[in-house]
Amino acid sequence: MAGIRNNGTTRPATADARPQVRPATEGWQQKLDEEGRPLLQFASPKRGKPPVHWADLSVDERKAAVIERGLPAFRAKQLSTHYFTHYTDDAAAMTDLPAAGRDELVAALLPPLLTEVRRLTTDNGDTIKFLWKLHDGALVESVLMRYPGRVTLCVSSQAGCGMNCPFCATGQAGLTRNMSAAEIVAQVVAANRVLAEGGLGGRKKGDETPDRVGNIVFMGMGEPLANYARLMSAVRTMVAPQPDGLGMSARHITVSTVGLVPAIRKLADESIPVTFALSLHAPDDTLRDELIPVNSRWKVDEALDAAREYFDKTGRRVSIEYALIKDMNDHAWRADLLAQKLLERGRGWVHVNPIPLNPTPGSIWTASDRDVQNEFVRRLNDAGIPTTLRDTRGKEIDGACGQLAAADA
Ligand code: SAH
């Protein structure tokens, strides 16, 4: 680390001579609060709530719901099997339920939540991006990706986002509303249905992985920790064994956040050890204040302390997300400062996932050059921080979050 001591607020004198591009918005205006700072929206605007759905309910509430409709409790298990094991909410397919009143029952308890607006598939077929319309017309996206040995779904947790990060397409329109737990879960159910129908290509010969979503990343639209209760309800349903839930493993669910420190602490105290990711993007407050507006509330050191606490309480190694932006946050001294700040908090608790920025064309926001990316990764690895460059899936289908919904709005 070249012996540089740095409090993170200034660029060291020995730093490389590359320019420092500062964040600025182009072609759109960042919403500001009364004090002229980037507006942060934590509370969901009041809009018509989505209908309550089977996946919003606990197992006991599901039983109560069928009993209330004059049916025996065991019907709840049948409905759950249809939805969470067969991924269907089609009454006609539920032939084990009494035909009389079946349509009404399903319409009441499993109302449709997502309407497919568009589906974009990469040329080799291993990535599908879905654009969904919610009951009130709000648009959200999810992205289904096949990797060797696993299938990952990137899900949305809010329509829009209130965190106002200037490089993120979702932030530009602000927060429309929180998604319900069932709207979050429904993205997984829909993806599993597509998989069951053979809709995701790219499967290699000899790949024996079950053809269903095994990994979930909360890296679609929204700030999951700003929608905490519904996020946790959705996660509980994802990890509940089938047929009461999707039977997924918590460690295969990644919750990614800009760094809402009190919510990170709360998450660490849940007994569901999901994988935790912090979107850091800069190790110095000077730059992070501009890149991640919530840094005005919780600084780099506070966010990293909370991330370390997450590891201490759960034993789960945390991920640091770092979008490499040319001449903005990709300087060698920043790699060194990041390594220093992580090592100050110990070894073996964290790994770094740099990802080349997925830019909107023609802006100052450009992905770093390949050699700069490699140098950034090398410095972290040499310092003893496991670091792997992530690939950018689905560029040709506007994989960067919010791009498709933004184009349709
Ligand atoms: N609000 C959460 C989760 C949604 S964004 C969060 O910020 O973590 C998921 C990840 O995509 C975050 O790390 C985010 O910073 C990153 N991201 C957003 N826009 C991007 C872009 N244009 N290129 C690369 N990564 C981007």
Coordinates of C-alpha atoms and ligand atoms in Angstrom, one line a residue:
M1 CA 0.0 0.0 0.0
A2 CA 3.0 2.2 -0.5
G3 CA 2.9 3.4 3.1
I4 CA 0.3 6.0 2.3
R5 CA -1.6 7.2 5.4
N6 CA -4.8 8.9 4.4
N7 CA -7.9 9.9 6.2
G8 CA -9.9 9.5 3.1
T9 CA -10.8 13.1 2.6
T10 CA -7.9 14.2 0.4
R11 CA -6.0 12.7 -2.5
P12 CA -2.5 11.9 -1.4
A13 CA 0.4 13.8 -2.9
T14 CA 1.9 10.6 -4.3
A15 CA -1.3 9.7 -6.2
D16 CA -1.2 8.9 -9.8
A17 CA -1.6 11.7 -12.2
R18 CA -4.8 10.6 -13.9
P19 CA -7.6 13.2 -13.9
Q20 CA -10.4 13.3 -11.3
V21 CA -13.8 13.4 -13.0
R22 CA -16.5 14.6 -10.6
P23 CA -20.0 13.2 -10.7
A24 CA -22.4 15.4 -12.7
T25 CA -25.8 14.5 -14.2
E26 CA -26.3 14.9 -17.9
G27 CA -29.6 15.0 -19.7
W28 CA -31.6 14.9 -16.5
Q29 CA -31.7 16.8 -13.2
Q30 CA -31.1 15.3 -9.9
K31 CA -34.0 16.2 -7.5
L32 CA -32.8 18.3 -4.6
D33 CA -34.1 18.9 -1.0
E34 CA -34.8 22.3 0.6
E35 CA -31.1 22.6 1.5
G36 CA -30.0 22.0 -2.1
R37 CA -28.7 18.5 -1.4
P38 CA -29.8 15.4 -3.4
L39 CA -33.2 14.4 -2.3
L40 CA -33.5 11.2 -0.3
Q41 CA -36.9 9.5 -0.1
F42 CA -37.1 7.0 2.6
A43 CA -40.9 6.8 2.9
S44 CA -43.0 5.3 0.2
P45 CA -45.5 7.7 -1.4
K46 CA -49.0 6.7 -0.5
R47 CA -50.5 5.0 -3.5
G48 CA -53.3 2.4 -3.8
K49 CA -51.9 -0.8 -2.1
P50 CA -51.6 -3.9 -4.3
P51 CA -54.2 -6.6 -3.5
V52 CA -53.2 -8.9 -0.6
H53 CA -51.9 -12.2 -2.0
W54 CA -51.3 -15.7 -0.7
A55 CA -47.6 -15.0 -0.6
D56 CA -48.1 -12.0 1.7
L57 CA -49.6 -14.3 4.3
S58 CA -48.0 -16.5 7.0
V59 CA -48.9 -20.2 7.1
D60 CA -51.4 -19.6 9.9
E61 CA -53.0 -16.7 8.0
R62 CA -53.4 -18.9 4.9
K63 CA -55.2 -21.5 6.9
A64 CA -57.5 -18.8 8.4
A65 CA -58.1 -17.4 4.9
V66 CA -59.4 -20.7 3.5
I67 CA -61.5 -21.4 6.7
E68 CA -63.0 -18.0 6.4
R69 CA -64.2 -19.0 2.9
G70 CA -65.9 -22.1 4.3
L71 CA -63.1 -24.6 3.4
P72 CA -61.2 -27.0 5.5
A73 CA -57.7 -26.0 6.6
F74 CA -55.9 -28.6 4.4
R75 CA -56.9 -26.7 1.3
A76 CA -54.3 -24.2 2.3
K77 CA -51.5 -26.7 1.7
Q78 CA -53.0 -27.5 -1.7
L79 CA -53.0 -23.9 -2.8
S80 CA -49.5 -23.5 -1.5
T81 CA -48.3 -26.5 -3.5
H82 CA -49.8 -25.1 -6.7
Y83 CA -48.2 -21.7 -6.2
F84 CA -44.8 -22.5 -4.6
T85 CA -44.1 -25.9 -6.1
H86 CA -45.9 -25.9 -9.5
Y87 CA -45.6 -22.1 -9.9
T88 CA -49.2 -21.8 -11.0
D89 CA -52.0 -19.5 -10.1
D90 CA -54.3 -20.8 -12.8
A91 CA -57.5 -22.1 -11.2
A92 CA -58.1 -24.5 -14.2
A93 CA -54.9 -26.4 -13.3
M94 CA -56.0 -26.9 -9.7
T95 CA -58.1 -30.0 -10.3
D96 CA -57.6 -31.3 -6.7
L97 CA -59.7 -28.4 -5.5
P98 CA -63.6 -28.6 -5.6
A99 CA -64.7 -27.2 -9.0
A100 CA -67.5 -25.2 -7.4
G101 CA -66.2 -21.8 -6.3
R102 CA -62.7 -22.6 -7.4
D103 CA -62.3 -19.7 -9.8
E104 CA -63.6 -17.3 -7.1
L105 CA -61.3 -18.7 -4.5
V106 CA -58.2 -18.4 -6.6
A107 CA -59.2 -14.9 -7.8
A108 CA -59.6 -13.8 -4.2
L109 CA -56.5 -15.4 -2.7
L110 CA -54.1 -15.4 -5.6
P111 CA -54.9 -12.3 -7.5
P112 CA -52.6 -11.5 -10.5
L113 CA -49.9 -9.1 -9.4
L114 CA -47.5 -8.9 -12.4
T115 CA -48.4 -8.4 -16.0
E116 CA -45.7 -9.0 -18.5
V117 CA -45.1 -5.9 -20.6
R118 CA -42.0 -7.0 -22.4
R119 CA -39.3 -9.7 -22.4
L120 CA -35.9 -9.2 -23.9
T121 CA -33.5 -12.2 -24.5
T122 CA -29.8 -12.1 -25.3
D123 CA -28.7 -13.6 -28.5
N124 CA -27.3 -16.8 -26.8
G125 CA -30.5 -17.0 -24.8
D126 CA -28.9 -17.3 -21.3
T127 CA -30.2 -14.0 -20.0
I128 CA -33.8 -12.7 -20.0
K129 CA -34.9 -9.3 -18.8
F130 CA -38.6 -9.0 -17.9
L131 CA -40.5 -5.8 -17.7
W132 CA -43.5 -6.1 -15.4
K133 CA -46.5 -3.8 -14.8
L134 CA -48.0 -3.8 -11.3
H135 CA -51.7 -3.4 -10.6
D136 CA -51.4 0.4 -10.5
G137 CA -49.4 0.7 -13.7
A138 CA -46.0 1.0 -11.9
L139 CA -43.2 -0.7 -13.9
V140 CA -40.5 -3.0 -12.4
E141 CA -37.9 -5.3 -13.9
S142 CA -36.3 -8.6 -13.1
V143 CA -33.4 -10.3 -14.9
L144 CA -33.0 -14.1 -15.2
M145 CA -29.4 -15.3 -15.8
R146 CA -28.0 -18.8 -16.4
Y147 CA -24.5 -19.5 -15.2
P148 CA -22.7 -22.9 -15.3
G149 CA -24.3 -24.8 -12.4
R150 CA -26.7 -22.1 -11.2
V151 CA -29.6 -19.9 -12.2
T152 CA -29.8 -16.4 -10.7
L153 CA -32.7 -13.9 -10.6
C154 CA -32.1 -10.2 -10.1
V155 CA -35.3 -8.9 -8.4
S156 CA -36.8 -5.5 -7.7
S157 CA -37.9 -4.5 -4.2
Q158 CA -39.4 -1.1 -5.0
A159 CA -40.9 0.6 -8.0
G160 CA -38.3 3.3 -8.6
C161 CA -35.8 4.2 -5.9
G162 CA -35.5 7.1 -3.5
M163 CA -31.7 6.9 -3.0
N164 CA -30.9 9.2 -6.0
C165 CA -27.5 7.8 -7.0
P166 CA -26.5 9.9 -10.1
F167 CA -25.1 6.9 -12.1
C168 CA -28.1 4.6 -11.6
A169 CA -30.9 4.7 -14.1
T170 CA -33.5 3.7 -11.5
G171 CA -32.8 6.7 -9.2
Q172 CA -33.5 9.3 -11.9
A173 CA -37.3 9.0 -11.6
G174 CA -37.4 8.8 -7.8
L175 CA -39.4 6.4 -5.7
T176 CA -42.9 5.4 -7.0
R177 CA -43.7 3.0 -4.2
N178 CA -42.7 0.0 -2.1
M179 CA -43.4 -3.4 -3.6
S180 CA -45.4 -5.8 -1.4
A181 CA -43.8 -9.1 -0.3
A182 CA -46.0 -11.0 -2.7
E183 CA -45.0 -8.7 -5.6
I184 CA -41.3 -9.5 -4.8
V185 CA -41.9 -13.2 -4.5
A186 CA -44.1 -13.3 -7.7
Q187 CA -41.0 -12.3 -9.7
V188 CA -39.3 -15.6 -8.6
V189 CA -42.5 -17.7 -9.2
A190 CA -42.8 -16.2 -12.7
A191 CA -39.1 -16.9 -13.5
N192 CA -39.5 -20.5 -12.2
R193 CA -42.5 -20.9 -14.5
V194 CA -40.5 -19.7 -17.5
L195 CA -37.7 -22.1 -16.5
A196 CA -40.1 -25.0 -16.2
E197 CA -41.4 -24.3 -19.6
G198 CA -37.9 -24.4 -21.0
G199 CA -37.8 -20.7 -21.6
L200 CA -34.2 -20.0 -20.6
G201 CA -31.7 -21.2 -23.0
G202 CA -27.9 -21.5 -22.7
R203 CA -27.8 -24.7 -20.7
K204 CA -24.6 -26.7 -21.4
K205 CA -24.6 -30.4 -22.0
G206 CA -24.1 -32.3 -18.8
D207 CA -25.3 -29.4 -16.6
E208 CA -27.5 -31.3 -14.1
T209 CA -28.5 -28.2 -12.0
P210 CA -32.2 -28.2 -11.3
D211 CA -33.9 -25.8 -13.7
R212 CA -35.2 -23.3 -11.1
V213 CA -34.0 -20.1 -9.5
G214 CA -31.3 -21.1 -7.0
N215 CA -29.8 -17.6 -6.4
I216 CA -31.5 -14.3 -5.8
V217 CA -29.9 -10.9 -5.8
F218 CA -31.7 -7.8 -4.7
M219 CA -30.0 -5.7 -7.3
G220 CA -32.9 -4.8 -9.5
M221 CA -34.9 -1.6 -8.9
G222 CA -35.1 -0.2 -5.4
E223 CA -33.3 0.0 -2.1
P224 CA -34.3 -3.2 -0.3
L225 CA -33.5 -2.0 3.2
A226 CA -35.8 1.0 2.7
N227 CA -38.6 -1.5 2.3
Y228 CA -37.5 -3.6 5.3
A229 CA -40.6 -5.3 6.5
R230 CA -41.8 -6.5 3.1
L231 CA -38.2 -7.5 2.1
M232 CA -38.0 -9.7 5.2
S233 CA -41.5 -11.2 4.6
A234 CA -40.5 -12.0 1.1
V235 CA -37.2 -13.5 2.2
R236 CA -39.0 -15.7 4.8
T237 CA -41.2 -17.0 2.1
M238 CA -38.3 -17.7 -0.2
V239 CA -36.5 -19.8 2.4
A240 CA -39.6 -21.6 3.9
P241 CA -39.5 -25.2 2.8
Q242 CA -41.9 -26.2 0.0
P243 CA -44.8 -26.2 -0.2
D244 CA -45.1 -23.3 2.3
G245 CA -42.4 -21.4 0.5
L246 CA -39.8 -21.7 -2.3
G247 CA -37.4 -23.8 -0.3
M248 CA -34.4 -21.7 -1.1
S249 CA -31.2 -21.3 0.9
A250 CA -30.7 -18.0 2.7
R251 CA -27.0 -17.9 1.8
H252 CA -28.0 -17.9 -1.9
I253 CA -30.1 -14.7 -1.4
T254 CA -28.0 -11.5 -1.6
V255 CA -29.4 -8.3 -0.1
S256 CA -27.6 -5.3 -1.6
T257 CA -27.8 -1.8 0.0
V258 CA -26.4 1.7 -0.4
G259 CA -25.7 1.5 3.3
L260 CA -28.7 2.2 5.6
V261 CA -26.7 1.5 8.7
P262 CA -29.6 1.0 11.3
A263 CA -31.3 -1.4 8.9
I264 CA -28.0 -3.3 8.3
R265 CA -27.8 -3.8 12.1
K266 CA -31.4 -5.1 12.1
L267 CA -30.7 -7.5 9.3
A268 CA -27.7 -8.9 11.2
D269 CA -30.0 -9.7 14.1
E270 CA -32.5 -11.7 12.0
S271 CA -31.9 -15.4 12.2
I272 CA -31.8 -15.6 8.4
P273 CA -28.2 -15.5 7.3
V274 CA -28.6 -14.0 3.8
T275 CA -25.6 -12.8 1.9
F276 CA -25.0 -9.1 2.5
A277 CA -23.6 -6.7 -0.1
L278 CA -22.7 -3.1 0.4
S279 CA -22.6 -0.8 -2.6
L280 CA -19.6 1.3 -1.6
H281 CA -18.3 2.6 -5.0
A282 CA -15.8 4.9 -3.2
P283 CA -13.6 4.6 -0.1
D284 CA -13.4 8.3 0.5
D285 CA -16.3 10.4 1.8
T286 CA -15.5 13.3 -0.5
L287 CA -16.4 11.3 -3.6
R288 CA -18.9 9.0 -1.9
D289 CA -20.9 12.0 -0.7
E290 CA -21.5 12.8 -4.4
L291 CA -21.9 9.3 -5.8
I292 CA -24.1 7.8 -3.1
P293 CA -26.2 10.6 -1.6
V294 CA -27.1 8.6 1.5
N295 CA -23.5 9.0 2.5
S296 CA -24.6 12.3 3.9
R297 CA -26.3 10.2 6.7
W298 CA -23.9 7.3 7.1
K299 CA -20.3 7.8 6.2
V300 CA -17.9 5.2 4.6
D301 CA -16.5 4.2 8.0
E302 CA -19.9 3.8 9.6
A303 CA -21.1 1.7 6.6
L304 CA -18.0 -0.5 6.8
D305 CA -18.3 -0.9 10.6
A306 CA -21.9 -2.1 10.1
A307 CA -20.8 -4.5 7.3
R308 CA -18.1 -5.9 9.6
E309 CA -20.7 -6.3 12.4
Y310 CA -22.8 -8.3 9.9
F311 CA -20.0 -10.7 9.4
D312 CA -19.4 -11.0 13.2
K313 CA -23.0 -11.8 13.9
T314 CA -23.8 -14.1 11.0
G315 CA -20.4 -15.5 10.0
R316 CA -21.3 -14.7 6.4
R317 CA -18.6 -13.1 4.4
V318 CA -19.8 -9.8 3.0
S319 CA -19.4 -8.3 -0.5
I320 CA -18.3 -4.8 -1.3
E321 CA -19.8 -3.7 -4.6
Y322 CA -17.7 -1.2 -6.6
A323 CA -18.8 0.0 -10.0
L324 CA -15.6 1.1 -11.8
I325 CA -16.2 4.5 -13.4
K326 CA -13.5 6.0 -15.6
D327 CA -11.3 8.6 -13.9
M328 CA -13.9 9.0 -11.2
N329 CA -13.4 6.3 -8.6
D330 CA -10.9 3.9 -10.3
H331 CA -7.6 5.5 -9.2
A332 CA -4.9 3.2 -7.9
W333 CA -4.8 5.2 -4.6
R334 CA -8.5 4.5 -4.1
A335 CA -7.8 0.7 -4.4
D336 CA -5.1 1.1 -1.8
L337 CA -7.3 3.2 0.5
L338 CA -10.1 0.6 0.1
A339 CA -7.8 -2.2 1.0
Q340 CA -6.5 -0.2 4.0
K341 CA -10.0 0.4 5.3
L342 CA -11.0 -3.2 4.9
L343 CA -7.8 -4.5 6.5
E344 CA -8.2 -2.1 9.5
R345 CA -11.3 -4.2 10.2
G346 CA -9.6 -7.5 10.0
R347 CA -9.0 -10.3 7.5
G348 CA -11.2 -12.9 5.9
W349 CA -14.5 -11.1 6.5
V350 CA -15.0 -9.5 3.1
H351 CA -14.5 -9.7 -0.6
V352 CA -14.7 -7.0 -3.2
N353 CA -16.7 -7.2 -6.4
P354 CA -15.7 -4.5 -8.9
I355 CA -18.0 -4.3 -11.9
P356 CA -17.4 -2.1 -14.9
L357 CA -20.0 0.7 -15.0
N358 CA -22.9 0.0 -17.3
P359 CA -23.2 3.5 -18.7
T360 CA -25.8 5.4 -20.6
P361 CA -24.1 6.2 -23.9
G362 CA -22.1 9.4 -24.5
S363 CA -21.9 10.6 -20.9
I364 CA -19.0 11.4 -18.6
W365 CA -20.0 8.1 -16.9
T366 CA -17.9 5.6 -18.7
A367 CA -16.6 2.2 -17.7
S368 CA -12.9 2.2 -16.7
D369 CA -10.3 1.0 -19.2
R370 CA -9.5 -2.6 -19.1
D371 CA -5.9 -2.1 -17.8
V372 CA -7.2 0.3 -15.1
Q373 CA -9.7 -2.3 -14.0
N374 CA -7.1 -5.0 -13.8
E375 CA -4.7 -2.8 -11.8
F376 CA -7.5 -1.9 -9.3
V377 CA -8.3 -5.7 -8.8
R378 CA -4.6 -6.6 -8.6
R379 CA -3.8 -4.0 -5.9
L380 CA -6.7 -5.3 -3.7
N381 CA -5.7 -8.9 -4.2
D382 CA -2.1 -8.2 -3.5
A383 CA -3.1 -6.5 -0.2
G384 CA -4.9 -9.7 0.8
I385 CA -8.5 -8.8 -0.1
P386 CA -10.1 -11.4 -2.3
T387 CA -11.4 -9.4 -5.3
T388 CA -13.1 -10.6 -8.5
L389 CA -14.2 -8.5 -11.4
R390 CA -17.9 -9.3 -12.1
D391 CA -19.1 -9.6 -15.6
T392 CA -21.8 -7.3 -17.0
R393 CA -24.6 -9.5 -18.2
G394 CA -27.1 -8.4 -20.7
K395 CA -25.6 -5.2 -22.0
E396 CA -27.3 -5.7 -25.3
I397 CA -30.7 -5.8 -23.5
D398 CA -30.0 -2.8 -21.3
G399 CA -29.0 -4.9 -18.3
A400 CA -28.2 -1.8 -16.2
C401 CA -31.0 -1.5 -13.7
G402 CA -33.9 0.8 -14.6
Q403 CA -33.0 1.3 -18.2
L404 CA -35.9 -0.6 -19.6
A405 CA -38.5 0.7 -17.3
A406 CA -37.1 4.2 -17.8
A407 CA -37.4 3.8 -21.6
D408 CA -41.1 2.7 -21.2
A409 CA -42.2 5.3 -18.7
Ligands
SAH1 N1 -30.2 -0.1 -4.0 C1 -29.4 -1.3 -3.8 C2 -29.7 -2.4 -4.8 C3 -30.0 -2.0 -6.2 S1 -28.7 -1.6 -7.3 C4 -27.9 -0.9 -3.9 O1 -27.6 0.2 -4.3 O2 -27.1 -1.8 -3.5 C5 -27.7 -3.0 -7.4 C6 -26.2 -2.7 -7.7 O3 -26.1 -2.1 -9.0 C7 -25.6 -1.6 -6.8 O4 -24.3 -2.0 -6.4 C8 -25.6 -0.4 -7.7 O5 -24.7 0.6 -7.2 C9 -25.3 -1.0 -9.0 N2 -25.5 -0.1 -10.2 C10 -26.5 0.8 -10.4 N3 -26.4 1.4 -11.6 C11 -25.3 0.8 -12.2 C12 -24.6 1.0 -13.4 N4 -25.1 1.9 -14.3 N5 -23.5 0.3 -13.7 C13 -23.1 -0.6 -12.8 N6 -23.7 -0.9 -11.6 C14 -24.7 -0.1 -11.3

